[in-house]
Tab-separated table of C-alpha atoms in Angstrom:
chain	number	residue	atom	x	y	z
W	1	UNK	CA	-8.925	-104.418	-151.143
W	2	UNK	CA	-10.796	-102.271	-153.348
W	3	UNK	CA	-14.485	-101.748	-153.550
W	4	UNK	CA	-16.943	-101.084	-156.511
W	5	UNK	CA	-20.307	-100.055	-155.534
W	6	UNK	CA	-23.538	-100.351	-158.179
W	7	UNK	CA	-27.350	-100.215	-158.564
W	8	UNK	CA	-28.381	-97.352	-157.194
W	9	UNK	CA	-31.552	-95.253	-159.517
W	10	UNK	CA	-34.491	-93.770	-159.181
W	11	UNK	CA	-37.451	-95.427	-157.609
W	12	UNK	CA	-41.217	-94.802	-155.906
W	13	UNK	CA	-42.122	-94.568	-152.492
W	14	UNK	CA	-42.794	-98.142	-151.923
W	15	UNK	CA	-40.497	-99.574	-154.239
W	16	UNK	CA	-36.849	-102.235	-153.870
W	17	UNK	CA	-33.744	-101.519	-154.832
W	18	UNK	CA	-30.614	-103.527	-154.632
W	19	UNK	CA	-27.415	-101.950	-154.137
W	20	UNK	CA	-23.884	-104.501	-154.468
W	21	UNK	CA	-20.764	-104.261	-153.436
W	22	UNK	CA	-17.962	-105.938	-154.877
W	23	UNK	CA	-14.461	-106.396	-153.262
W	24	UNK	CA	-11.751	-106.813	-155.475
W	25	UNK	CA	-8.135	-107.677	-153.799
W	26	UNK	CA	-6.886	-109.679	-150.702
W	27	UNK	CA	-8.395	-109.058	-147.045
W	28	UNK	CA	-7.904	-110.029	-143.839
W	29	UNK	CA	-9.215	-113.846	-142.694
W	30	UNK	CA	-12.131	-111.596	-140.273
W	31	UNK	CA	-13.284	-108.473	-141.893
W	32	UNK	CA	-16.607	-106.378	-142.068
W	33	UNK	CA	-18.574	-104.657	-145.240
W	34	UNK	CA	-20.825	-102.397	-144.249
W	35	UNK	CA	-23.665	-99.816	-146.276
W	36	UNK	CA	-23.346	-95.367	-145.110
W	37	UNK	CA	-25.295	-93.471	-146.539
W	38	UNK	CA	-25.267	-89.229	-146.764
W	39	UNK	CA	-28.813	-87.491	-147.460
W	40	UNK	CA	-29.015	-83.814	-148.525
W	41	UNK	CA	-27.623	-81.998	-145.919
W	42	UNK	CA	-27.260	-84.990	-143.242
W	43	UNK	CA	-24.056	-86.452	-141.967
W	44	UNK	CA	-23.042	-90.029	-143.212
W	45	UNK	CA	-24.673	-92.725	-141.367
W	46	UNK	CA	-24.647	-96.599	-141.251
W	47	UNK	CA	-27.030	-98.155	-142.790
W	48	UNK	CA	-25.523	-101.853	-142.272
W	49	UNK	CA	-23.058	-104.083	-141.545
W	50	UNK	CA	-21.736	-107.286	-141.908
W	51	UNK	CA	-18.987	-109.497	-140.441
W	52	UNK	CA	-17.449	-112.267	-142.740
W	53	UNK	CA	-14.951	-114.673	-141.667
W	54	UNK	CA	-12.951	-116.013	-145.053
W	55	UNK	CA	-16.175	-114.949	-146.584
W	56	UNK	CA	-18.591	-116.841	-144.822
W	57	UNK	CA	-20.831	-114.001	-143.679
W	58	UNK	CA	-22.399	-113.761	-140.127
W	59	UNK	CA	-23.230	-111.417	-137.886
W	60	UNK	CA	-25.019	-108.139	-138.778
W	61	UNK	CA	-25.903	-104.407	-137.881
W	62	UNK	CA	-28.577	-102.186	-138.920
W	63	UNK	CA	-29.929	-99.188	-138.141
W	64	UNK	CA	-33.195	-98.703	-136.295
W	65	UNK	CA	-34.420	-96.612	-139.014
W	66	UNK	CA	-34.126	-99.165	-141.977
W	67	UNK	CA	-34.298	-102.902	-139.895
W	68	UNK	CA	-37.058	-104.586	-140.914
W	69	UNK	CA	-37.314	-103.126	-144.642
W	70	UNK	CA	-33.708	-103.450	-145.474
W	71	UNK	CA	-31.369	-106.775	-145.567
W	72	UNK	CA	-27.277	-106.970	-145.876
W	73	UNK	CA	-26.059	-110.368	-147.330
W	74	UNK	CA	-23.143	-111.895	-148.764
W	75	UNK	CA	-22.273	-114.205	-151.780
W	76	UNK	CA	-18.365	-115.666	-151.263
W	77	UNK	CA	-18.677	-117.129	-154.411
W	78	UNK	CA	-18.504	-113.477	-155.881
W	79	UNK	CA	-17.052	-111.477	-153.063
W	80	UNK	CA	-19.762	-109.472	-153.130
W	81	UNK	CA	-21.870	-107.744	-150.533
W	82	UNK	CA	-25.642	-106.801	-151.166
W	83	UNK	CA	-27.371	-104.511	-150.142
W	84	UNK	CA	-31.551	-105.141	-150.476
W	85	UNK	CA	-34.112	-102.301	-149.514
W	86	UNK	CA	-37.972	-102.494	-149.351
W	87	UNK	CA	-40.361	-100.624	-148.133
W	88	UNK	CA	-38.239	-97.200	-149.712
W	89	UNK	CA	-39.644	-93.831	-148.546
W	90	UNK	CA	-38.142	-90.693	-149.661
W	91	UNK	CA	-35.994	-90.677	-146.368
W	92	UNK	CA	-34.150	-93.290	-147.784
W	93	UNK	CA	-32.760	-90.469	-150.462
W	94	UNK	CA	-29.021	-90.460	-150.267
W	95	UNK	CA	-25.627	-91.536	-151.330
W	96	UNK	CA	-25.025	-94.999	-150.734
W	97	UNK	CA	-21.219	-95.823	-149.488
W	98	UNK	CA	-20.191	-99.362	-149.132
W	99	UNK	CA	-17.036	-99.852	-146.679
W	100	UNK	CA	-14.308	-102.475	-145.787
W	101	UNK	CA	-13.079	-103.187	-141.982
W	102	UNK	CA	-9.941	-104.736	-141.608
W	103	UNK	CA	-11.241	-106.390	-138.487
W	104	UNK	CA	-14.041	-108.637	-137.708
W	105	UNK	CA	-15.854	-106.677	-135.361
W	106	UNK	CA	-19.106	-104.737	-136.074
W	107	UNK	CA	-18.904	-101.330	-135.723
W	108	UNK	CA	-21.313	-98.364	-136.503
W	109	UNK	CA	-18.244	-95.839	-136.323
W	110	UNK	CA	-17.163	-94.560	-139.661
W	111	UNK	CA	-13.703	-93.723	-138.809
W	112	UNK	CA	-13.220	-97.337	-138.121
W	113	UNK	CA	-13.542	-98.430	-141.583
W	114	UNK	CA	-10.364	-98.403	-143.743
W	115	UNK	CA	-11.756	-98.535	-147.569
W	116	UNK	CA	-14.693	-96.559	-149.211
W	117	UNK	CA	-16.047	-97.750	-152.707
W	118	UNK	CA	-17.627	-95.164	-154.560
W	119	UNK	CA	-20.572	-93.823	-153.540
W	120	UNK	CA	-24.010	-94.741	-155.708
W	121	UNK	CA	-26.960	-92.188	-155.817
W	122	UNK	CA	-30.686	-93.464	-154.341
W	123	UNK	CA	-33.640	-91.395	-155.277
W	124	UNK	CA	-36.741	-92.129	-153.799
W	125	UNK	CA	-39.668	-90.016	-155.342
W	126	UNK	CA	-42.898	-89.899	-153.380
């Protein structure tokens, strides 16, 4: 499978963006898409994850820092993961990785995820 990554830009403290993820290719019947992101000088993190099963997404993960302001969804229709943040503060600055699991099990551990789309810059001024 291959991922493309889009919407990332430049927004205010305060302000939504909505970042997508689109898998192109075959993939396993259980798999997970999840959202890393790298800051200036931090390591990559998770942001979010999401377990599908034939594309009928489930289960998720976040990260303390961003639950409540941002949400990971699915469409199957377009094999496409989303990626919606509110609530942005200038913490939220980064590069914004989506990544593919060839398993069904949520994980927050980056070595355990087996394609990287291309990563998509988010700029929060304040």
């Amino acid at each position: 499978v291959q991922l493309q990554a889009s919407g990332g830009g430049l927004v205010e403290a305060g302000g939504s963006l909505r970042l997508s993820c689109e898998a192109l290719g075959r993939t396993t019947s259980s798999y997970v898409v999840a959202w890393f992101r790298q800051g200036p000088g931090k390591e990559r993190e998770l942001v979010a994850a999401i377990k599908a099963i034939r594309w009928s997404f489930g289960n998720t993960l976040y990260a303390d820092s961003v639950k409540g302001r941002f949400t990971i969804s699915g469409d199957n229709a377009k094999n496409t993961v989303y990626l919606q943040m509110n609530s942005l503060t200038p913490e939220d600055t980064a590069v914004y990785y989506c990544a593919h699991r060839y398993s069904g099990i949520l994980t927050s551990l980056e070595s355990s995820y087996d394609r990287w789309g291309q990563g998509t810059q988010v700029t929060v001024s304040s």
